[in-house]
Amino acid sequence: MVNRSEFMIEARELAYYYPGEEKNSFPALSGINLAVSRGEYLALIGPNGSGKTTLLKLFNALLAPCEGEVLVEGISTVDENKIAEVRRYCGMIFQNPDNQLVATTVEEDIAFGLENMALPSAEIQNKVIAVAHLLGLEHLLHQPPHLLSGGEKQRVAIAGVLAMQPHCILMDEPTAMLDFTGRRDVIETVRGLNRDQGIAVIHVTHFPEEAVYADRIIILNQGRLVMQGPPEIVLSDVSLLHSLGLQGPAAVELAALLREDGFDLPPQLIHCRELVHSLCSLERKS
Amino acid sequence: MSRSITLGQYFPGQSLVHQLNPRMKLISLLFVLALLFSLRSYSGLVALFFIALFLIAKTRVPFRYFLRGLRPVLFIAIFALVIYFFFTSGGIVLLRVGFITVESEGVREGIFIILRLVTLVLFSLLLTLTTTPLSLTYGLSYFLKPLRYIGLPTDEVAMIMAIALRFIPTLMEESQRLMRAQVSRGADFESGSIFRRAKSLVPLIVPLFVSAFRRADELALAMEARGYRIGAIRTRMHEDTFFPRDWVVLAVALVMLAASLTLGL
Ligand SMILES: Nc1ncnc2c1ncn2[C@@H]1O[C@H](COP(=O)(O)OP(=O)(O)OP(=O)(O)O)[C@@H](O)[C@H]1O
Ligand SMILES: [Mg+2]
């Protein structure tokens, strides 16, 4: 673990064109400069087609940059010999829970990445049990994936990534196909891992409510990074969000309407609880 | 409904037969099949039939699962019986209808053949009912390993089979959903000639294919993201190990075969 760069992931002047799309009006990604610190929780938002998925795939070495470079723990993702290492550092969770579980039982699925690392059987078994215990999946270990709920499937996918002891988890709209409970379970699992294990998270989401908990939010639009900052700043900028076709969290949207009606609310309210507090204190004053 | 989909014929259990090494079960089955065809005497065959029944009782798999497995051979059995009864001559004449006679030799041989067939199916069911499709796949792929030297990607083939097993229930669920969607728009899968019914399946199969291809695409990506590489060395979480009991079972099968061959039973 020597020779570690300062950042978990670094993108320098990154650009990506899908094959056959060079002539298009805009590339999938261009001019991206981004550094992700260790243990950081980063939320990535942006309208459809803004390049979020593409960026994650570049971080996981599923795609190679057309211009610029991506460094994961100081390793360039174009280094063929180190791709396995890059993928171990940056695990990826996809949107559709059904299409990322490979094995016929939960335990074998959690083991899949470890099997690819060619670890001895006994070690794999120990790690699978430890991870299942951590995420509370023990009772499901022998179930076939098709009998799990969506939220459980996503947590199994997270367990599979976690077993490989990643430094960062990349999540591409992991909750888009889940119901409310599934969504809450997955988000709580990931936030717990971020908080307790110091694993960095890059979370692509269309739910502003999920971005609220991030350390930093990044907005992509047409392949460019248009804004970044802490959630209070980025998410409370309703006019910018609306101009990009995005929505703020419920509290922000509501506060904007209330301000229009003359309520004197403080800026940067992003949690419903804060909004309620402000409204109550206004009430008390009048 | 989708919850009731069982893969293959596997019936979970903890019996000795369940726990035997799948590779060993495969080889032993092979020996037993060879034995079945080398047996000449009724006594030997009946003994083997009772061994099958004994093992079946041991597995604690309900007997109706075995009966269900026997159903497909019922037709062949009746057919064989008729042939032997009417067309084998020798022994005492038991029945005479017009110019057709049933003679004792025919009855003897007919029943022998059927008993052999039933025993054969029972032993095969003993394997498939007590082994998960996945272990069977890996067991088979082990024996195919030598083919790697002539360029066959045996590990990859095993992976393909395992993934197919994983996705059969998912695709069944999906086809049921598509079917319901089509039925709600007035599609009719149940009536009409075979040709009409086949035709009504087309709007089902096309979207199923499209979705299967999309799934394959995403799954390949997910596998790659988790470090899967074609041709790379992998290990397995559960390596199948041999226990003394596996060798005992194999030895018993071998001894029976040798005895039948040398003693001409
Ligand atoms: N496989 C592909 N081949 C060609 N073009 C692609 C491919 N995948 C994505 N694109 C294009 O690249 C751009 C960025 O796509 P990307 O999937 O990264 O967007 P996204 O932000 O993830 O969108 P969404 O919110 O819909 O998931 C889009 O214009 C899209 O049309
Ligand atoms: Mg996307």
XYZ file of C-alpha atoms and ligand atoms in Angstrom:
583
model
C 0.000 0.000 0.000
C 2.873 2.365 -0.614
C 2.944 4.843 -3.439
C -0.651 5.892 -2.950
C -1.726 9.065 -4.572
C -3.419 11.760 -2.586
C -6.826 11.088 -4.110
C -8.941 7.963 -4.455
C -9.905 8.795 -8.008
C -8.614 11.551 -10.235
C -9.880 12.523 -13.673
C -7.784 14.905 -15.707
C -9.100 16.655 -18.832
C -11.213 13.589 -19.406
C -13.181 13.208 -22.621
C -15.095 10.276 -24.058
C -16.796 9.742 -27.414
C -18.800 6.630 -28.104
C -17.576 4.918 -31.261
C -19.272 6.321 -34.327
C -20.412 9.420 -32.460
C -17.369 11.654 -33.027
C -19.249 13.808 -35.491
C -22.035 14.510 -33.030
C -22.789 17.923 -31.618
C -21.387 17.025 -28.220
C -19.262 14.157 -26.900
C -20.578 11.919 -24.100
C -18.062 13.574 -21.787
C -15.579 16.375 -22.226
C -13.159 18.438 -20.176
C -13.859 16.658 -16.888
C -11.479 17.496 -14.055
C -12.434 15.821 -10.842
C -10.729 14.493 -7.745
C -12.462 12.223 -5.271
C -10.955 12.021 -1.787
C -10.750 8.886 0.331
C -13.970 8.200 2.183
C -15.872 10.920 0.371
C -19.572 10.537 -0.423
C -20.140 12.076 -3.810
C -23.524 12.413 -5.467
C -23.669 12.752 -9.219
C -26.793 14.264 -10.732
C -27.773 15.466 -14.157
C -30.479 15.041 -16.802
C -30.806 11.908 -18.962
C -27.926 11.480 -21.351
C -25.655 13.869 -19.464
C -22.903 11.256 -19.198
C -23.225 10.004 -15.621
C -23.143 6.323 -16.470
C -20.308 6.912 -18.901
C -18.262 8.606 -16.173
C -18.745 5.685 -13.783
C -17.748 3.197 -16.464
C -14.584 5.192 -17.052
C -13.795 5.032 -13.326
C -14.261 1.261 -13.313
C -12.097 0.757 -16.429
C -15.090 -0.614 -18.336
C -14.364 2.180 -20.790
C -10.991 3.699 -21.642
C -10.738 7.499 -21.917
C -10.491 9.006 -25.405
C -8.675 12.061 -24.077
C -7.088 12.793 -20.736
C -6.733 10.126 -18.083
C -8.338 8.501 -15.063
C -6.211 7.516 -12.083
C -7.615 5.123 -9.486
C -5.338 5.008 -6.453
C -2.701 6.472 -8.737
C -3.123 3.708 -11.328
C -4.068 4.702 -14.833
C -7.134 2.803 -16.038
C -5.573 2.211 -19.444
C -2.854 0.042 -17.920
C -3.967 -3.406 -19.136
C -2.039 -5.270 -16.448
C -3.618 -3.319 -13.633
C -7.254 -3.373 -14.722
C -8.070 -6.158 -12.250
C -6.625 -4.027 -9.456
C -8.607 -0.957 -10.550
C -11.822 -2.990 -10.566
C -11.092 -4.325 -7.121
C -10.592 -0.794 -5.750
C -13.719 0.523 -7.470
C -16.680 -1.826 -7.259
C -19.737 -1.000 -9.318
C -23.448 -1.442 -8.610
C -25.837 -1.206 -11.545
C -29.392 -0.067 -11.826
C -31.190 -3.297 -12.645
C -30.921 -5.693 -9.705
C -31.930 -8.643 -11.886
C -29.142 -8.283 -14.389
C -26.131 -8.137 -12.128
C -26.493 -11.257 -10.026
C -24.597 -14.056 -11.699
C -24.840 -17.148 -9.532
C -27.678 -19.488 -8.586
C -27.434 -18.780 -4.867
C -26.777 -15.641 -2.862
C -23.598 -16.983 -1.280
C -22.122 -17.977 -4.620
C -22.971 -14.586 -5.998
C -21.228 -12.783 -3.166
C -18.272 -15.078 -3.840
C -18.157 -14.336 -7.571
C -15.625 -11.482 -7.420
C -13.448 -13.389 -4.958
C -13.505 -16.431 -7.234
C -12.306 -14.196 -10.034
C -9.423 -13.155 -7.800
C -8.574 -16.880 -7.549
C -8.508 -16.896 -3.737
C -8.467 -20.248 -1.900
C -11.921 -21.704 -1.118
C -11.587 -21.416 2.656
C -10.711 -17.735 2.442
C -13.633 -17.070 0.111
C -16.028 -18.786 2.508
C -14.791 -16.747 5.460
C -15.092 -13.477 3.578
C -18.557 -14.283 2.272
C -19.795 -15.080 5.760
C -18.215 -11.942 7.208
C -19.798 -9.717 4.573
C -23.194 -11.403 4.864
C -23.036 -10.856 8.598
C -22.136 -7.191 8.181
C -25.050 -6.516 5.831
C -27.502 -8.821 7.640
C -27.903 -11.210 4.717
C -27.089 -14.440 6.565
C -30.610 -15.806 6.340
C -30.578 -15.438 2.541
C -27.258 -17.133 1.787
C -28.773 -20.259 0.249
C -31.658 -18.563 -1.548
C -31.705 -18.319 -5.323
C -31.599 -14.654 -6.441
C -34.978 -14.724 -8.187
C -36.758 -15.207 -4.875
C -35.330 -12.012 -3.330
C -36.991 -8.614 -3.222
C -35.456 -5.816 -5.292
C -33.896 -4.203 -2.230
C -32.406 -7.516 -1.132
C -30.996 -8.114 -4.599
C -29.277 -4.738 -4.551
C -27.861 -5.416 -1.114
C -26.542 -8.766 -2.336
C -24.888 -6.909 -5.203
C -23.360 -4.506 -2.678
C -22.178 -7.482 -0.603
C -20.534 -8.970 -3.687
C -18.622 -5.751 -4.240
C -17.864 -5.300 -0.561
C -16.357 -8.790 -0.277
C -13.556 -7.603 -2.533
C -12.717 -4.881 0.007
C -13.060 -1.933 -2.362
C -11.890 1.584 -1.573
C -14.787 3.058 -3.456
C -18.260 1.935 -4.502
C -19.685 3.322 -7.724
C -23.467 3.180 -7.877
C -25.461 3.877 -11.009
C -29.019 4.694 -9.916
C -29.069 1.702 -7.569
C -32.534 2.518 -6.262
C -34.315 3.439 -9.490
C -36.227 0.161 -9.638
C -36.966 -0.236 -5.939
C -39.936 0.575 -3.753
C -39.707 2.854 -0.754
C -38.448 0.266 1.743
C -35.972 -1.192 -0.711
C -34.661 2.276 -1.440
C -34.274 3.119 2.230
C -32.504 -0.176 3.004
C -30.020 0.252 0.182
C -29.250 3.885 1.025
C -28.836 3.111 4.709
C -26.521 0.213 3.904
C -24.332 2.372 1.726
C -24.274 5.303 4.115
C -23.307 2.926 6.902
C -20.409 1.560 4.877
C -19.287 5.079 4.036
C -19.462 6.188 7.645
C -18.102 3.101 9.423
C -15.647 1.663 6.937
C -14.530 4.862 5.262
C -15.401 3.529 1.821
C -15.802 6.296 -0.723
C -19.089 6.342 -2.620
C -19.997 7.854 -5.951
C -23.737 7.753 -6.212
C -25.554 8.569 -9.436
C -29.158 9.393 -8.696
C -32.280 11.028 -10.043
C -33.709 11.391 -6.540
C -32.642 14.730 -5.041
C -33.616 13.369 -1.619
C -30.818 10.822 -1.896
C -28.225 13.426 -2.839
C -28.958 15.422 0.313
C -26.690 13.209 2.419
C -23.644 13.487 0.173
C -20.490 15.360 1.162
C -20.385 16.905 -2.263
C -22.693 17.068 -5.250
C -21.654 17.241 -8.857
C -23.956 18.239 -11.682
C -23.264 17.034 -15.187
C -24.976 18.421 -18.258
C -24.284 17.465 -21.867
C -21.067 15.765 -20.875
C -19.708 18.723 -18.942
C -19.323 19.363 -15.264
C -21.521 22.410 -14.662
C -21.504 22.750 -10.899
C -20.117 21.189 -7.778
C -20.310 21.950 -4.104
C -21.858 20.899 -0.812
C -25.545 19.859 -0.933
C -26.779 23.023 0.853
C -25.364 25.150 -1.968
C -26.018 22.981 -5.005
C -29.458 21.685 -4.086
C -30.796 25.030 -2.914
C -30.062 26.656 -6.284
C -33.548 25.994 -7.630
C -33.205 28.161 -10.713
C -30.101 26.292 -11.886
C -31.678 22.890 -11.174
C -34.848 23.862 -13.037
C -32.928 25.229 -16.003
C -31.278 21.807 -16.351
C -34.600 20.017 -16.086
C -33.834 18.757 -12.583
C -35.763 19.047 -9.378
C -34.667 20.070 -5.918
C -35.563 18.086 -2.812
C -39.125 18.561 -1.551
C -37.989 21.022 1.140
C -36.215 23.207 -1.405
C -39.123 23.220 -3.841
C -41.550 24.038 -1.075
C -39.337 26.770 0.377
C -39.063 28.370 -3.068
C -42.863 28.526 -3.335
C -43.157 29.913 0.182
C -40.588 32.603 -0.551
C -42.573 33.593 -3.646
C -45.525 34.105 -1.331
C -43.480 36.414 0.858
C -42.328 34.096 3.604
C -38.981 35.194 4.905
C -37.126 31.874 4.967
C -33.369 31.523 5.360
C -31.460 30.259 2.297
C -30.023 26.731 2.005
C -32.869 24.775 3.495
C -32.577 21.264 2.102
C -34.020 19.033 4.810
C -37.751 18.953 5.529
C -36.987 19.108 9.234
C -35.081 22.409 8.796
C -37.958 23.851 6.808
C -40.441 22.930 9.513
C -38.219 24.516 12.160
C -37.930 27.744 10.185
C -41.669 27.891 9.615
C -42.329 27.293 13.296
C -39.961 30.032 14.363
C -41.609 32.425 11.867
C -44.952 31.573 13.375
C -43.687 32.226 16.871
C -42.269 35.614 15.867
C -45.518 36.869 14.328
C -46.650 -18.935 -9.557
C -43.036 -18.048 -10.249
C -42.193 -19.041 -6.700
C -43.047 -22.606 -7.476
C -40.630 -22.918 -10.359
C -38.144 -25.622 -9.490
C -35.020 -26.002 -11.477
C -34.339 -29.402 -12.919
C -35.734 -32.089 -10.664
C -33.671 -31.480 -7.580
C -35.373 -32.313 -4.294
C -33.409 -30.853 -1.360
C -32.383 -33.163 1.440
C -29.606 -34.174 3.797
C -29.340 -37.886 3.067
C -26.127 -39.729 2.319
C -27.109 -39.930 -1.335
C -27.553 -36.147 -1.404
C -24.162 -35.555 0.122
C -22.146 -37.797 -2.135
C -19.732 -36.051 -4.420
C -21.513 -35.302 -7.725
C -18.571 -36.526 -9.774
C -18.592 -39.784 -7.858
C -22.323 -40.107 -8.339
C -21.889 -39.661 -12.081
C -19.186 -42.335 -12.367
C -21.064 -44.740 -10.106
C -24.184 -44.273 -12.206
C -22.147 -45.131 -15.271
C -20.965 -48.371 -13.649
C -24.466 -49.261 -12.530
C -25.790 -48.714 -16.049
C -23.064 -50.963 -17.433
C -23.989 -53.519 -14.785
C -27.654 -53.357 -15.785
C -26.824 -54.263 -19.337
C -24.400 -57.025 -18.407
C -26.842 -58.766 -16.063
C -28.343 -61.931 -17.545
C -30.159 -63.485 -14.594
C -33.428 -62.547 -13.010
C -32.027 -62.840 -9.509
C -29.252 -60.314 -10.197
C -31.658 -57.858 -11.754
C -34.170 -58.159 -8.937
C -31.362 -57.635 -6.417
C -30.314 -54.458 -8.212
C -33.925 -53.294 -8.355
C -34.185 -53.687 -4.595
C -30.913 -51.823 -4.101
C -32.485 -48.964 -6.066
C -35.596 -49.084 -3.868
C -33.437 -49.138 -0.734
C -31.488 -46.063 -1.868
C -34.709 -44.302 -2.792
C -36.027 -44.890 0.701
C -32.750 -43.562 2.076
C -33.009 -40.261 0.186
C -36.377 -39.462 1.810
C -37.492 -37.987 -1.489
C -41.240 -38.718 -1.770
C -41.792 -41.732 -4.017
C -44.236 -39.857 -6.241
C -41.287 -37.854 -7.610
C -39.828 -41.109 -8.868
C -43.192 -42.199 -10.240
C -43.466 -38.911 -12.071
C -40.009 -39.530 -13.539
C -41.095 -42.994 -14.669
C -44.135 -41.702 -16.511
C -42.314 -40.848 -19.766
C -41.024 -44.438 -20.115
C -44.457 -45.942 -19.519
C -45.263 -45.837 -23.217
C -41.994 -47.487 -24.218
C -42.542 -50.120 -21.538
C -46.003 -51.057 -22.777
C -44.771 -51.112 -26.343
C -41.874 -53.419 -25.427
C -44.159 -55.646 -23.428
C -46.522 -56.095 -26.374
C -43.672 -56.902 -28.734
C -42.164 -59.473 -26.405
C -45.470 -61.055 -25.421
C -46.631 -61.657 -28.943
C -43.518 -62.101 -30.957
C -41.172 -64.163 -28.805
C -41.753 -67.852 -28.978
C -40.654 -70.674 -26.684
C -41.941 -72.291 -23.539
C -45.525 -73.097 -22.735
C -48.357 -71.493 -24.668
C -50.251 -69.343 -22.205
C -52.817 -67.712 -24.436
C -54.070 -68.225 -27.933
C -56.126 -65.619 -29.781
C -56.638 -66.583 -33.371
C -53.216 -67.090 -34.894
C -51.431 -65.013 -32.168
C -50.001 -66.833 -29.194
C -48.476 -65.621 -25.949
C -45.791 -67.990 -24.787
C -44.053 -68.164 -21.393
C -40.615 -67.300 -22.789
C -42.007 -64.034 -24.184
C -43.558 -63.076 -20.853
C -40.308 -63.879 -19.078
C -38.205 -61.726 -21.384
C -40.741 -58.927 -21.594
C -40.835 -58.506 -17.851
C -37.040 -58.750 -17.680
C -36.642 -55.922 -20.168
C -39.153 -53.728 -18.371
C -37.607 -54.356 -14.993
C -34.260 -53.405 -16.483
C -35.697 -50.219 -17.964
C -37.417 -49.233 -14.717
C -34.283 -49.876 -12.672
C -32.248 -47.841 -15.121
C -34.613 -44.889 -14.841
C -34.761 -45.174 -11.051
C -30.976 -45.004 -10.751
C -30.833 -42.012 -13.092
C -33.545 -40.294 -11.063
C -31.540 -41.033 -7.923
C -28.828 -38.873 -9.418
C -30.946 -36.026 -10.773
C -33.294 -35.798 -7.796
C -30.514 -35.563 -5.230
C -28.029 -33.320 -7.051
C -28.534 -29.631 -7.784
C -28.375 -28.794 -11.482
C -25.390 -26.592 -10.731
C -23.332 -29.364 -9.105
C -24.323 -31.654 -11.948
C -23.090 -29.068 -14.416
C -19.797 -28.636 -12.628
C -19.457 -32.404 -12.238
C -19.992 -32.939 -15.952
C -17.687 -30.105 -16.892
C -14.969 -31.767 -14.843
C -15.102 -34.813 -17.073
C -15.048 -32.605 -20.137
C -11.835 -30.942 -18.973
C -9.548 -33.003 -21.221
C -11.353 -31.419 -24.170
C -9.611 -28.200 -23.251
C -6.493 -29.535 -24.917
C -8.250 -29.609 -28.238
C -9.309 -26.009 -27.716
C -12.729 -26.340 -26.104
C -13.283 -23.656 -23.424
C -14.728 -26.065 -20.848
C -14.656 -23.658 -17.891
C -16.497 -21.078 -19.922
C -19.051 -23.651 -21.008
C -19.668 -24.499 -17.358
C -20.095 -20.784 -16.616
C -22.570 -20.473 -19.478
C -24.598 -23.397 -18.122
C -24.545 -21.928 -14.618
C -25.766 -18.569 -15.900
C -28.476 -20.268 -17.925
C -29.631 -22.020 -14.762
C -29.608 -18.715 -12.917
C -31.727 -16.978 -15.555
C -34.293 -19.655 -16.383
C -36.603 -18.608 -13.518
C -36.136 -14.926 -14.306
C -37.041 -15.444 -17.949
C -39.975 -17.681 -17.026
C -41.302 -14.953 -14.781
C -40.883 -12.485 -17.583
C -42.635 -14.674 -20.145
C -45.545 -15.118 -17.768
C -45.762 -11.367 -17.352
C -45.672 -10.843 -21.121
C -48.291 -13.524 -21.560
C -50.618 -11.824 -19.096
C -50.041 -8.507 -20.826
C -50.951 -10.062 -24.186
C -53.967 -11.848 -22.763
C -55.240 -8.595 -21.319
C -55.137 -7.202 -24.844
C -57.207 -10.058 -26.137
C -54.530 -12.528 -27.181
C -55.551 -16.167 -27.014
C -52.894 -18.770 -26.278
C -55.185 -21.647 -25.461
C -57.546 -22.331 -28.316
C -57.238 -22.987 -32.010
C -55.070 -25.371 -33.980
C -51.464 -26.033 -33.067
C -50.446 -23.774 -35.908
C -52.609 -20.921 -34.619
C -51.320 -21.346 -31.109
C -47.718 -21.325 -32.308
C -48.465 -18.168 -34.237
C -49.951 -16.471 -31.186
C -46.646 -17.068 -29.378
C -44.695 -14.875 -31.779
C -45.615 -11.580 -30.052
C -44.382 -13.247 -26.872
C -41.097 -14.567 -28.135
C -39.882 -11.430 -29.862
C -39.965 -9.174 -26.775
C -38.565 -12.032 -24.696
C -35.598 -12.273 -27.018
C -35.055 -8.538 -27.026
C -35.086 -8.455 -23.257
C -32.816 -11.498 -22.994
C -30.248 -9.788 -25.178
C -30.440 -6.629 -23.096
C -29.992 -8.682 -19.953
C -27.016 -10.486 -21.461
C -25.425 -7.150 -22.275
C -25.861 -5.781 -18.778
C -24.830 -9.025 -17.114
C -21.639 -9.192 -19.162
C -20.818 -5.672 -18.024
C -21.531 -6.507 -14.389
C -19.367 -9.632 -14.593
C -16.532 -7.677 -16.129
C -16.852 -4.994 -13.462
C -16.418 -7.713 -10.856
C -13.193 -8.898 -12.384
C -14.355 -11.786 -14.572
C -12.059 -12.379 -17.498
C -12.364 -15.107 -20.076
C -9.511 -17.568 -19.846
C -8.323 -16.292 -16.464
C -7.753 -18.728 -13.622
C -10.638 -18.838 -11.167
C -11.232 -20.719 -7.960
C -14.554 -21.832 -6.524
C -16.146 -21.127 -3.200
C -17.192 -24.747 -2.794
C -14.585 -27.042 -4.253
C -16.127 -30.489 -4.261
C -14.040 -32.730 -2.078
C -13.972 -36.501 -1.866
C -14.759 -38.209 1.403
C -14.155 -41.883 2.245
C -17.863 -42.576 1.679
C -17.476 -41.492 -1.960
C -14.752 -44.066 -2.529
C -16.819 -46.738 -0.777
C -19.784 -46.137 -3.051
C -17.561 -46.241 -6.111
C -15.917 -49.459 -4.921
C -19.282 -51.130 -4.317
C -20.458 -50.208 -7.816
C -17.225 -51.535 -9.308
C -17.300 -54.804 -7.359
C -20.890 -55.442 -8.428
C -19.982 -54.872 -12.055
C -16.917 -57.093 -11.835
C -18.891 -59.849 -10.087
C -21.602 -59.786 -12.701
C -19.078 -59.926 -15.530
C -16.889 -62.680 -14.108
C -19.609 -64.824 -12.571
C -21.965 -64.309 -15.493
C -24.889 -63.437 -13.228
N -23.363 2.398 -25.861
C -23.522 3.632 -26.344
N -23.277 3.888 -27.644
C -23.419 5.124 -28.150
N -23.793 6.185 -27.428
C -24.054 6.025 -26.146
C -23.944 4.717 -25.526
N -24.253 4.851 -24.220
C -24.565 6.146 -24.038
N -24.437 6.865 -25.169
C -24.655 8.304 -25.318
O -23.769 8.980 -24.465
C -24.404 10.032 -23.789
C -24.280 9.876 -22.291
O -24.949 8.680 -21.901
P -24.995 8.168 -20.393
O -25.615 6.823 -20.435
O -23.656 8.289 -19.797
O -25.999 9.189 -19.719
P -26.624 9.179 -18.265
O -26.306 10.464 -17.641
O -26.211 7.962 -17.547
O -28.162 9.121 -18.589
P -29.355 8.457 -17.765
O -29.763 9.435 -16.728
O -30.423 8.259 -18.785
O -28.860 7.161 -17.222
C -25.850 10.040 -24.282
O -25.960 11.036 -25.266
C -26.048 8.686 -24.886
O -26.913 8.773 -25.975
Mg -27.241 6.234 -16.764
